[in-house]
CSV table of N, CA and C and ligand atoms in Angstrom, one decimal:
chain,number,residue,atom,x,y,z
P,24,MET,N,110.8,135.5,115.4
P,24,MET,CA,111.2,135.9,116.7
P,24,MET,C,112.2,137.1,116.6
P,25,ILE,N,112.0,138.1,117.4
P,25,ILE,CA,113.0,139.2,117.3
P,25,ILE,C,114.2,138.8,118.1
P,26,ASP,N,115.4,139.3,117.6
P,26,ASP,CA,116.7,139.1,118.3
P,26,ASP,C,116.6,139.7,119.7
P,27,LYS,N,117.2,138.9,120.6
P,27,LYS,CA,117.2,139.3,122.1
P,27,LYS,C,117.9,140.7,122.3
P,28,LYS,N,118.9,141.0,121.5
P,28,LYS,CA,119.6,142.3,121.7
P,28,LYS,C,118.6,143.4,121.2
P,29,MET,N,117.9,143.2,120.2
P,29,MET,CA,117.0,144.2,119.7
P,29,MET,C,115.8,144.3,120.7
P,30,GLU,N,115.4,143.2,121.2
P,30,GLU,CA,114.3,143.2,122.2
P,30,GLU,C,114.7,144.1,123.4
P,31,ALA,N,115.9,143.9,123.9
P,31,ALA,CA,116.3,144.7,125.0
P,31,ALA,C,116.4,146.2,124.6
P,32,ALA,N,116.9,146.5,123.4
P,32,ALA,CA,117.1,147.9,123.0
P,32,ALA,C,115.8,148.6,122.8
P,33,ILE,N,114.8,147.8,122.3
P,33,ILE,CA,113.4,148.4,122.2
P,33,ILE,C,112.8,148.7,123.5
P,34,ASN,N,113.0,147.7,124.5
P,34,ASN,CA,112.5,148.0,125.8
P,34,ASN,C,113.1,149.2,126.4
P,35,GLU,N,114.4,149.4,126.2
P,35,GLU,CA,115.1,150.6,126.7
P,35,GLU,C,114.6,151.9,126.0
P,36,GLN,N,114.3,151.8,124.7
P,36,GLN,CA,113.8,152.9,124.0
P,36,GLN,C,112.4,153.3,124.6
P,37,MET,N,111.6,152.2,124.9
P,37,MET,CA,110.3,152.6,125.5
P,37,MET,C,110.4,153.3,126.8
P,38,ASN,N,111.5,153.0,127.6
P,38,ASN,CA,111.7,153.8,128.8
P,38,ASN,C,112.0,155.3,128.4
P,39,TRP,N,112.8,155.5,127.3
P,39,TRP,CA,113.1,156.9,126.9
P,39,TRP,C,111.8,157.6,126.5
P,40,GLU,N,111.0,156.9,125.8
P,40,GLU,CA,109.7,157.5,125.3
P,40,GLU,C,108.8,157.9,126.5
P,41,LEU,N,108.8,157.0,127.5
P,41,LEU,CA,108.0,157.2,128.7
P,41,LEU,C,108.6,158.4,129.5
P,42,TYR,N,109.9,158.4,129.6
P,42,TYR,CA,110.6,159.5,130.3
P,42,TYR,C,110.3,160.8,129.5
P,43,SER,N,110.3,160.8,128.2
P,43,SER,CA,109.9,162.0,127.4
P,43,SER,C,108.6,162.5,127.8
P,44,SER,N,107.6,161.6,127.9
P,44,SER,CA,106.2,161.9,128.2
P,44,SER,C,106.2,162.6,129.6
P,45,TYR,N,106.9,162.0,130.5
P,45,TYR,CA,107.0,162.5,131.9
P,45,TYR,C,107.6,163.9,132.0
P,46,LEU,N,108.7,164.1,131.2
P,46,LEU,CA,109.4,165.4,131.1
P,46,LEU,C,108.4,166.4,130.6
P,47,TYR,N,107.6,166.1,129.5
P,47,TYR,CA,106.8,167.1,129.0
P,47,TYR,C,105.6,167.4,129.9
P,48,PHE,N,105.1,166.4,130.6
P,48,PHE,CA,104.0,166.7,131.6
P,48,PHE,C,104.6,167.6,132.7
P,49,SER,N,105.8,167.4,133.0
P,49,SER,CA,106.5,168.3,134.1
P,49,SER,C,106.6,169.7,133.5
P,50,MET,N,106.9,169.8,132.2
P,50,MET,CA,107.0,171.2,131.6
P,50,MET,C,105.6,171.8,131.6
P,51,ALA,N,104.6,171.0,131.3
P,51,ALA,CA,103.2,171.5,131.3
P,51,ALA,C,102.9,172.1,132.7
P,52,ALA,N,103.3,171.4,133.7
P,52,ALA,CA,103.0,171.8,135.1
P,52,ALA,C,103.8,173.1,135.3
P,53,TYR,N,105.0,173.2,134.9
P,53,TYR,CA,105.8,174.5,135.0
P,53,TYR,C,105.0,175.6,134.3
P,54,PHE,N,104.5,175.4,133.1
P,54,PHE,CA,103.9,176.5,132.4
P,54,PHE,C,102.5,176.8,133.1
P,55,ASP,N,101.8,175.8,133.6
P,55,ASP,CA,100.6,176.2,134.4
P,55,ASP,C,101.0,177.0,135.5
P,56,SER,N,102.1,176.8,136.2
P,56,SER,CA,102.5,177.6,137.4
P,56,SER,C,102.8,179.0,137.1
P,57,ILE,N,103.1,179.3,135.8
P,57,ILE,CA,103.4,180.7,135.5
P,57,ILE,C,102.3,181.2,134.5
P,58,ASN,N,101.2,180.5,134.5
P,58,ASN,CA,100.0,181.0,133.8
P,58,ASN,C,100.2,181.1,132.3
P,59,LEU,N,101.0,180.3,131.7
P,59,LEU,CA,101.1,180.2,130.2
P,59,LEU,C,100.3,179.0,129.8
P,60,LYS,N,99.0,179.1,129.7
P,60,LYS,CA,98.2,177.9,129.4
P,60,LYS,C,98.4,177.3,128.0
P,61,GLY,N,98.7,178.2,127.1
P,61,GLY,CA,98.9,177.7,125.7
P,61,GLY,C,100.2,176.8,125.6
P,62,CYS,N,101.2,177.3,126.3
P,62,CYS,CA,102.5,176.5,126.4
P,62,CYS,C,102.2,175.2,127.1
P,63,SER,N,101.4,175.3,128.2
P,63,SER,CA,101.1,174.1,128.9
P,63,SER,C,100.4,173.0,128.1
P,64,SER,N,99.4,173.6,127.3
P,64,SER,CA,98.6,172.7,126.4
P,64,SER,C,99.5,172.1,125.3
P,65,TRP,N,100.5,172.9,124.8
P,65,TRP,CA,101.4,172.3,123.8
P,65,TRP,C,102.2,171.2,124.4
P,66,MET,N,102.6,171.3,125.6
P,66,MET,CA,103.4,170.3,126.3
P,66,MET,C,102.6,169.0,126.6
P,67,ARG,N,101.3,169.3,126.9
P,67,ARG,CA,100.4,168.1,127.1
P,67,ARG,C,100.3,167.3,125.8
P,68,VAL,N,100.1,168.0,124.7
P,68,VAL,CA,100.0,167.3,123.4
P,68,VAL,C,101.3,166.5,123.2
P,69,GLN,N,102.5,167.2,123.5
P,69,GLN,CA,103.8,166.6,123.3
P,69,GLN,C,103.9,165.3,124.1
P,70,ALA,N,103.4,165.4,125.4
P,70,ALA,CA,103.4,164.2,126.3
P,70,ALA,C,102.6,163.1,125.7
P,71,MET,N,101.4,163.4,125.1
P,71,MET,CA,100.6,162.4,124.6
P,71,MET,C,101.3,161.7,123.3
P,72,GLU,N,102.0,162.6,122.6
P,72,GLU,CA,102.7,162.0,121.4
P,72,GLU,C,103.7,161.0,121.9
P,73,GLU,N,104.4,161.3,123.0
P,73,GLU,CA,105.4,160.3,123.5
P,73,GLU,C,104.7,159.0,124.0
P,74,GLN,N,103.5,159.1,124.5
P,74,GLN,CA,102.8,157.9,124.9
P,74,GLN,C,102.5,157.1,123.7
P,75,ALA,N,102.1,157.8,122.6
P,75,ALA,CA,101.8,157.1,121.3
P,75,ALA,C,103.1,156.4,120.8
P,76,HIS,N,104.2,157.1,120.9
P,76,HIS,CA,105.5,156.5,120.5
P,76,HIS,C,105.7,155.2,121.3
P,77,THR,N,105.5,155.3,122.6
P,77,THR,CA,105.7,154.1,123.4
P,77,THR,C,104.8,153.0,122.9
P,78,LYS,N,103.5,153.3,122.7
P,78,LYS,CA,102.6,152.3,122.2
P,78,LYS,C,103.0,151.7,120.9
P,79,LYS,N,103.5,152.5,120.0
P,79,LYS,CA,104.0,151.9,118.7
P,79,LYS,C,105.1,150.9,119.0
P,80,PHE,N,106.1,151.2,119.8
P,80,PHE,CA,107.1,150.2,120.1
P,80,PHE,C,106.6,149.0,120.8
P,81,TYR,N,105.6,149.2,121.7
P,81,TYR,CA,105.0,148.1,122.4
P,81,TYR,C,104.4,147.1,121.5
P,82,ASP,N,103.5,147.7,120.6
P,82,ASP,CA,102.8,146.8,119.6
P,82,ASP,C,103.8,146.1,118.7
P,83,PHE,N,104.8,146.9,118.2
P,83,PHE,CA,105.7,146.3,117.3
P,83,PHE,C,106.5,145.1,118.0
P,84,LEU,N,107.0,145.4,119.2
P,84,LEU,CA,107.8,144.3,119.9
P,84,LEU,C,106.9,143.1,120.1
P,85,THR,N,105.7,143.3,120.6
P,85,THR,CA,104.7,142.2,120.8
P,85,THR,C,104.5,141.4,119.5
P,86,SER,N,104.2,142.2,118.4
P,86,SER,CA,103.9,141.5,117.2
P,86,SER,C,105.1,140.7,116.6
P,87,ARG,N,106.3,141.0,117.0
P,87,ARG,CA,107.5,140.2,116.6
P,87,ARG,C,107.8,139.1,117.6
P,88,GLY,N,106.9,138.8,118.6
P,88,GLY,CA,107.2,137.8,119.5
P,88,GLY,C,108.1,138.2,120.6
P,89,GLY,N,108.3,139.5,120.8
P,89,GLY,CA,109.2,140.0,121.9
P,89,GLY,C,108.3,140.2,123.1
P,90,ARG,N,109.0,140.4,124.3
P,90,ARG,CA,108.4,140.6,125.5
P,90,ARG,C,108.6,142.0,126.0
P,91,VAL,N,107.6,142.8,126.3
P,91,VAL,CA,107.7,144.1,126.8
P,91,VAL,C,108.0,144.0,128.3
P,92,VAL,N,109.1,144.7,128.7
P,92,VAL,CA,109.4,144.7,130.1
P,92,VAL,C,109.7,146.2,130.5
P,93,LEU,N,108.9,146.7,131.4
P,93,LEU,CA,109.0,148.1,131.8
P,93,LEU,C,109.9,148.3,133.0
P,94,SER,N,110.6,149.4,133.0
P,94,SER,CA,111.6,149.7,134.1
P,94,SER,C,111.4,151.1,134.7
P,95,ASP,N,112.1,151.4,135.7
P,95,ASP,CA,111.9,152.6,136.4
P,95,ASP,C,112.0,153.8,135.5
P,96,ILE,N,111.2,154.8,135.7
P,96,ILE,CA,111.3,156.1,134.9
P,96,ILE,C,111.9,157.1,135.8
P,97,LYS,N,113.0,157.7,135.4
P,97,LYS,CA,113.6,158.7,136.4
P,97,LYS,C,112.7,160.0,136.5
P,98,ALA,N,112.9,160.7,137.6
P,98,ALA,CA,112.1,161.9,137.8
P,98,ALA,C,112.6,163.0,136.9
P,99,PRO,N,111.7,163.8,136.2
P,99,PRO,CA,112.2,164.9,135.4
P,99,PRO,C,112.5,166.1,136.2
P,100,PRO,N,113.1,167.1,135.7
P,100,PRO,CA,113.2,168.4,136.4
P,100,PRO,C,111.8,169.0,136.5
P,101,SER,N,111.6,169.9,137.5
P,101,SER,CA,110.3,170.5,137.6
P,101,SER,C,110.3,172.0,137.4
P,102,GLU,N,111.5,172.6,137.3
P,102,GLU,CA,111.5,174.1,137.1
P,102,GLU,C,112.5,174.4,136.0
P,103,TRP,N,112.1,175.5,135.3
P,103,TRP,CA,113.1,176.0,134.3
P,103,TRP,C,113.1,177.5,134.5
P,104,GLU,N,114.3,178.1,134.1
P,104,GLU,CA,114.4,179.6,134.4
P,104,GLU,C,113.5,180.4,133.7
P,105,THR,N,113.2,180.1,132.4
P,105,THR,CA,112.3,180.9,131.5
P,105,THR,C,111.6,179.9,130.6
P,106,PRO,N,110.5,180.5,129.9
P,106,PRO,CA,109.9,179.6,128.9
P,106,PRO,C,110.9,179.2,127.8
P,107,LEU,N,111.8,180.2,127.4
P,107,LEU,CA,112.8,179.8,126.4
P,107,LEU,C,113.7,178.6,126.9
P,108,ALA,N,114.1,178.7,128.1
P,108,ALA,CA,114.9,177.6,128.6
P,108,ALA,C,114.2,176.2,128.6
P,109,ALA,N,112.9,176.3,128.8
P,109,ALA,CA,112.2,175.0,128.8
P,109,ALA,C,112.1,174.5,127.3
P,110,PHE,N,111.8,175.4,126.4
P,110,PHE,CA,111.8,174.9,125.0
P,110,PHE,C,113.2,174.5,124.5
P,111,GLU,N,114.2,175.2,124.9
P,111,GLU,CA,115.6,174.7,124.6
P,111,GLU,C,115.8,173.3,125.1
P,112,ASN,N,115.3,173.1,126.3
P,112,ASN,CA,115.4,171.7,126.9
P,112,ASN,C,114.7,170.7,126.0
P,113,VAL,N,113.5,171.1,125.5
P,113,VAL,CA,112.8,170.2,124.6
P,113,VAL,C,113.7,169.8,123.4
P,114,LEU,N,114.3,170.8,122.8
P,114,LEU,CA,115.1,170.5,121.6
P,114,LEU,C,116.3,169.7,122.0
P,115,GLU,N,117.0,170.0,123.1
P,115,GLU,CA,118.2,169.2,123.5
P,115,GLU,C,117.7,167.7,123.7
P,116,HIS,N,116.6,167.6,124.4
P,116,HIS,CA,116.1,166.2,124.7
P,116,HIS,C,115.8,165.5,123.4
P,117,GLU,N,115.1,166.2,122.5
P,117,GLU,CA,114.8,165.5,121.2
P,117,GLU,C,116.0,165.1,120.4
P,118,GLN,N,117.1,165.9,120.5
P,118,GLN,CA,118.3,165.6,119.8
P,118,GLN,C,118.9,164.3,120.4
P,119,VAL,N,118.8,164.1,121.7
P,119,VAL,CA,119.2,162.9,122.4
P,119,VAL,C,118.4,161.7,121.9
P,120,VAL,N,117.1,161.9,121.8
P,120,VAL,CA,116.2,160.8,121.4
P,120,VAL,C,116.5,160.5,119.9
P,121,THR,N,116.8,161.5,119.1
P,121,THR,CA,117.2,161.2,117.7
P,121,THR,C,118.4,160.3,117.7
P,122,GLY,N,119.4,160.6,118.5
P,122,GLY,CA,120.6,159.7,118.6
P,122,GLY,C,120.2,158.3,119.0
P,123,LYS,N,119.3,158.1,119.9
P,123,LYS,CA,118.8,156.8,120.3
P,123,LYS,C,118.2,156.0,119.2
P,124,ILE,N,117.3,156.7,118.4
P,124,ILE,CA,116.7,156.1,117.3
P,124,ILE,C,117.7,155.7,116.2
P,125,ASN,N,118.7,156.6,116.0
P,125,ASN,CA,119.7,156.2,115.0
P,125,ASN,C,120.5,155.0,115.5
P,126,ALA,N,120.8,154.9,116.8
P,126,ALA,CA,121.5,153.8,117.3
P,126,ALA,C,120.7,152.5,117.1
P,127,LEU,N,119.4,152.6,117.3
P,127,LEU,CA,118.5,151.4,117.1
P,127,LEU,C,118.6,151.0,115.7
P,128,LEU,N,118.6,151.9,114.8
P,128,LEU,CA,118.6,151.6,113.3
P,128,LEU,C,120.0,151.0,113.0
P,129,ASP,N,121.0,151.6,113.6
P,129,ASP,CA,122.4,151.0,113.4
P,129,ASP,C,122.4,149.5,113.8
P,130,LEU,N,121.8,149.2,114.9
P,130,LEU,CA,121.7,147.8,115.5
P,130,LEU,C,120.9,146.9,114.5
P,131,ALA,N,119.8,147.5,114.0
P,131,ALA,CA,119.0,146.7,113.1
P,131,ALA,C,119.8,146.3,111.8
P,132,LEU,N,120.5,147.3,111.3
P,132,LEU,CA,121.3,147.0,110.1
P,132,LEU,C,122.4,146.0,110.4
P,133,GLU,N,123.1,146.2,111.6
P,133,GLU,CA,124.2,145.3,112.0
P,133,GLU,C,123.7,143.8,112.1
P,134,ILE,N,122.5,143.6,112.6
P,134,ILE,CA,122.1,142.2,112.8
P,134,ILE,C,121.2,141.8,111.7
P,135,ARG,N,121.1,142.6,110.6
P,135,ARG,CA,120.3,142.3,109.5
P,135,ARG,C,118.8,142.1,109.8
P,136,ASP,N,118.3,142.9,110.7
P,136,ASP,CA,116.9,142.8,111.1
P,136,ASP,C,116.1,143.9,110.3
P,137,HIS,N,115.8,143.5,109.1
P,137,HIS,CA,115.2,144.5,108.1
P,137,HIS,C,113.7,144.9,108.5
P,138,ALA,N,113.0,144.0,109.2
P,138,ALA,CA,111.7,144.4,109.7
P,138,ALA,C,111.7,145.5,110.7
P,139,THR,N,112.7,145.4,111.6
P,139,THR,CA,112.8,146.5,112.6
P,139,THR,C,113.4,147.8,111.9
P,140,GLY,N,114.3,147.6,111.0
P,140,GLY,CA,114.8,148.7,110.2
P,140,GLY,C,113.7,149.5,109.5
P,141,SER,N,112.8,148.7,108.9
P,141,SER,CA,111.7,149.4,108.2
P,141,SER,C,110.7,150.1,109.2
P,142,PHE,N,110.5,149.4,110.3
P,142,PHE,CA,109.6,150.0,111.3
P,142,PHE,C,110.2,151.4,111.8
P,143,LEU,N,111.5,151.3,112.0
P,143,LEU,CA,112.2,152.5,112.6
P,143,LEU,C,112.2,153.7,111.7
P,144,LYS,N,111.9,153.5,110.4
P,144,LYS,CA,112.0,154.7,109.5
P,144,LYS,C,111.0,155.7,109.9
P,145,TRP,N,109.8,155.3,110.4
P,145,TRP,CA,108.8,156.2,110.8
P,145,TRP,C,109.3,157.1,111.9
P,146,PHE,N,110.1,156.6,112.8
P,146,PHE,CA,110.7,157.3,113.9
P,146,PHE,C,111.7,158.3,113.4
P,147,VAL,N,112.5,157.9,112.4
P,147,VAL,CA,113.5,158.8,111.8
P,147,VAL,C,112.8,160.0,111.3
P,148,ASP,N,111.7,159.9,110.6
P,148,ASP,CA,111.1,161.0,110.0
P,148,ASP,C,110.4,161.8,111.1
P,149,GLU,N,109.9,161.2,112.1
P,149,GLU,CA,109.2,161.8,113.2
P,149,GLU,C,110.1,162.7,114.0
P,150,GLN,N,111.4,162.3,114.1
P,150,GLN,CA,112.4,163.0,114.9
P,150,GLN,C,112.7,164.3,114.2
P,151,VAL,N,112.7,164.3,112.8
P,151,VAL,CA,113.0,165.5,112.1
P,151,VAL,C,111.9,166.5,112.4
P,152,GLU,N,110.6,166.1,112.5
P,152,GLU,CA,109.5,167.0,112.8
P,152,GLU,C,109.6,167.5,114.2
P,153,GLU,N,109.9,166.6,115.2
P,153,GLU,CA,110.0,166.9,116.6
P,153,GLU,C,111.0,168.0,116.8
P,154,GLU,N,112.2,167.9,116.2
P,154,GLU,CA,113.3,168.9,116.4
P,154,GLU,C,112.8,170.2,115.7
P,155,GLU,N,112.2,170.1,114.5
P,155,GLU,CA,111.8,171.3,113.8
P,155,GLU,C,110.7,172.1,114.6
P,156,SER,N,109.7,171.4,115.2
P,156,SER,CA,108.7,172.1,115.9
P,156,SER,C,109.2,172.8,117.1
P,157,ALA,N,110.1,172.1,117.9
P,157,ALA,CA,110.7,172.8,119.1
P,157,ALA,C,111.5,174.0,118.6
P,158,ASP,N,112.3,173.8,117.6
P,158,ASP,CA,113.1,175.0,117.1
P,158,ASP,C,112.3,176.2,116.7
P,159,GLU,N,111.2,175.9,116.1
P,159,GLU,CA,110.3,177.0,115.6
P,159,GLU,C,109.8,177.8,116.8
P,160,VAL,N,109.4,177.2,117.9
P,160,VAL,CA,109.0,177.9,119.1
P,160,VAL,C,110.2,178.6,119.7
P,161,ILE,N,111.4,178.0,119.7
P,161,ILE,CA,112.6,178.7,120.3
P,161,ILE,C,112.8,180.0,119.5
P,162,GLN,N,112.8,179.9,118.2
P,162,GLN,CA,113.0,181.1,117.4
P,162,GLN,C,112.0,182.2,117.7
P,163,SER,N,110.7,181.9,117.8
P,163,SER,CA,109.7,182.8,118.1
P,163,SER,C,109.9,183.5,119.5
P,164,LEU,N,110.3,182.6,120.4
P,164,LEU,CA,110.5,183.2,121.8
P,164,LEU,C,111.7,184.1,121.8
P,165,LYS,N,112.8,183.7,121.0
P,165,LYS,CA,114.0,184.6,121.0
P,165,LYS,C,113.6,186.0,120.4
P,166,LEU,N,112.8,186.0,119.4
P,166,LEU,CA,112.4,187.2,118.8
P,166,LEU,C,111.6,188.1,119.7
P,167,ASN,N,111.0,187.5,120.6
P,167,ASN,CA,110.0,188.2,121.5
P,167,ASN,C,110.5,188.3,123.0
P,168,GLN,N,111.8,188.1,123.2
P,168,GLN,CA,112.4,188.0,124.5
P,168,GLN,C,112.0,189.2,125.4
P,169,ASP,N,112.0,190.4,124.8
P,169,ASP,CA,111.7,191.6,125.7
P,169,ASP,C,110.4,192.2,125.4
P,170,ASN,N,109.5,191.3,124.9
P,170,ASN,CA,108.2,191.8,124.5
P,170,ASN,C,107.1,190.9,125.1
P,171,PRO,N,106.5,191.3,126.3
P,171,PRO,CA,105.5,190.5,126.9
P,171,PRO,C,104.3,190.3,126.0
P,172,GLY,N,103.9,191.3,125.2
P,172,GLY,CA,102.8,191.1,124.3
P,172,GLY,C,103.0,190.0,123.3
P,173,GLY,N,104.3,189.9,122.9
P,173,GLY,CA,104.7,188.8,121.9
P,173,GLY,C,104.6,187.4,122.6
P,174,LEU,N,105.0,187.3,123.8
P,174,LEU,CA,104.9,186.1,124.6
P,174,LEU,C,103.4,185.6,124.7
P,175,PHE,N,102.6,186.6,124.9
P,175,PHE,CA,101.1,186.4,125.0
P,175,PHE,C,100.6,185.8,123.7
P,176,MET,N,101.1,186.4,122.6
P,176,MET,CA,100.6,185.9,121.3
P,176,MET,C,101.1,184.5,121.0
P,177,ILE,N,102.4,184.2,121.4
P,177,ILE,CA,102.9,182.9,121.2
P,177,ILE,C,102.2,181.9,122.0
P,178,ASP,N,101.8,182.2,123.2
P,178,ASP,CA,101.1,181.3,124.1
P,178,ASP,C,99.7,181.0,123.5
P,179,LYS,N,99.1,182.0,122.9
P,179,LYS,CA,97.8,181.8,122.2
P,179,LYS,C,98.0,180.9,121.0
P,180,GLU,N,99.0,181.1,120.2
P,180,GLU,CA,99.2,180.2,119.1
P,180,GLU,C,99.5,178.8,119.5
P,181,LEU,N,100.3,178.6,120.5
P,181,LEU,CA,100.6,177.2,121.0
P,181,LEU,C,99.4,176.5,121.5
P,182,ALA,N,98.4,177.2,122.0
P,182,ALA,CA,97.2,176.6,122.5
P,182,ALA,C,96.4,175.9,121.4
P,183,ALA,N,96.7,176.2,120.1
P,183,ALA,CA,95.9,175.6,119.0
P,183,ALA,C,96.4,174.2,118.7
P,184,ARG,N,97.5,173.8,119.2
P,184,ARG,CA,98.0,172.5,118.8
P,184,ARG,C,97.1,171.4,119.4
P,185,THR,N,96.8,170.4,118.5
P,185,THR,CA,95.9,169.3,119.0
P,185,THR,C,96.7,168.0,118.8
P,186,PHE,N,96.2,167.0,119.5
P,186,PHE,CA,96.9,165.7,119.4
P,186,PHE,C,96.2,164.9,118.3
P,187,VAL,N,97.0,164.4,117.4
P,187,VAL,CA,96.5,163.5,116.4
P,187,VAL,C,97.3,162.2,116.5
P,188,PRO,N,96.6,161.1,116.9
P,188,PRO,CA,97.4,159.9,117.1
P,188,PRO,C,97.9,159.4,115.8
P,189,PRO,N,99.2,158.9,115.8
P,189,PRO,CA,99.7,158.3,114.5
P,189,PRO,C,98.8,157.1,114.0
P,190,ALA,N,98.8,156.9,112.8
P,190,ALA,CA,97.9,155.9,112.2
P,190,ALA,C,98.1,154.5,112.9
P,191,GLY,N,97.0,153.9,113.2
P,191,GLY,CA,97.0,152.6,113.9
P,191,GLY,C,97.2,152.6,115.4
P,192,VAL,N,97.4,153.8,116.0
P,192,VAL,CA,97.7,153.9,117.4
P,192,VAL,C,96.5,154.4,118.1
P,193,THR,N,96.0,153.7,119.1
P,193,THR,CA,95.0,154.3,120.0
P,193,THR,C,95.6,154.3,121.4
P,194,LEU,N,95.4,155.3,122.2
P,194,LEU,CA,96.0,155.4,123.5
P,194,LEU,C,95.0,154.7,124.5
S,5,FEO,FE1,109.3,160.1,121.0
S,5,FEO,FE2,109.8,163.1,121.1
S,5,FEO,O1,110.4,161.4,120.7
């Protein structure tokens, strides 16, 4: 049986993952509203990844005899000043999520819950990738800030991203 403190912390993390998905769907809608379909598609894939993260926590908690309890998801923002501001928001948000994952791992170590610690390592690695991919887009957008042709090319490149569910996860 999983420790009650860890059960509560994982339920809280699931809320963060669901909020992340909600935030990225909202960003997809923002990009659709300014006709950047590739950026919108990138955000939709990002939103699906967050749902997959939620599912991973759900399955893990259930497999350890824990009880999944869902709570309110706060409304995300719906507008950003520029495409760059939206992607900067992605990076800031992912940095917050990285902090949450680290705090979960700290708790697992504190209560000597090695099974949860081992499970969380996948998320530690995932967060490195999440921050890196947002930063890559930010750098490209900064290089092309005054170049509408460059923005068009970036939008085309971002359209190529596809959703690959993590091993063992079906949505
Ligand atoms: Fe589930 Fe983007 O962290």
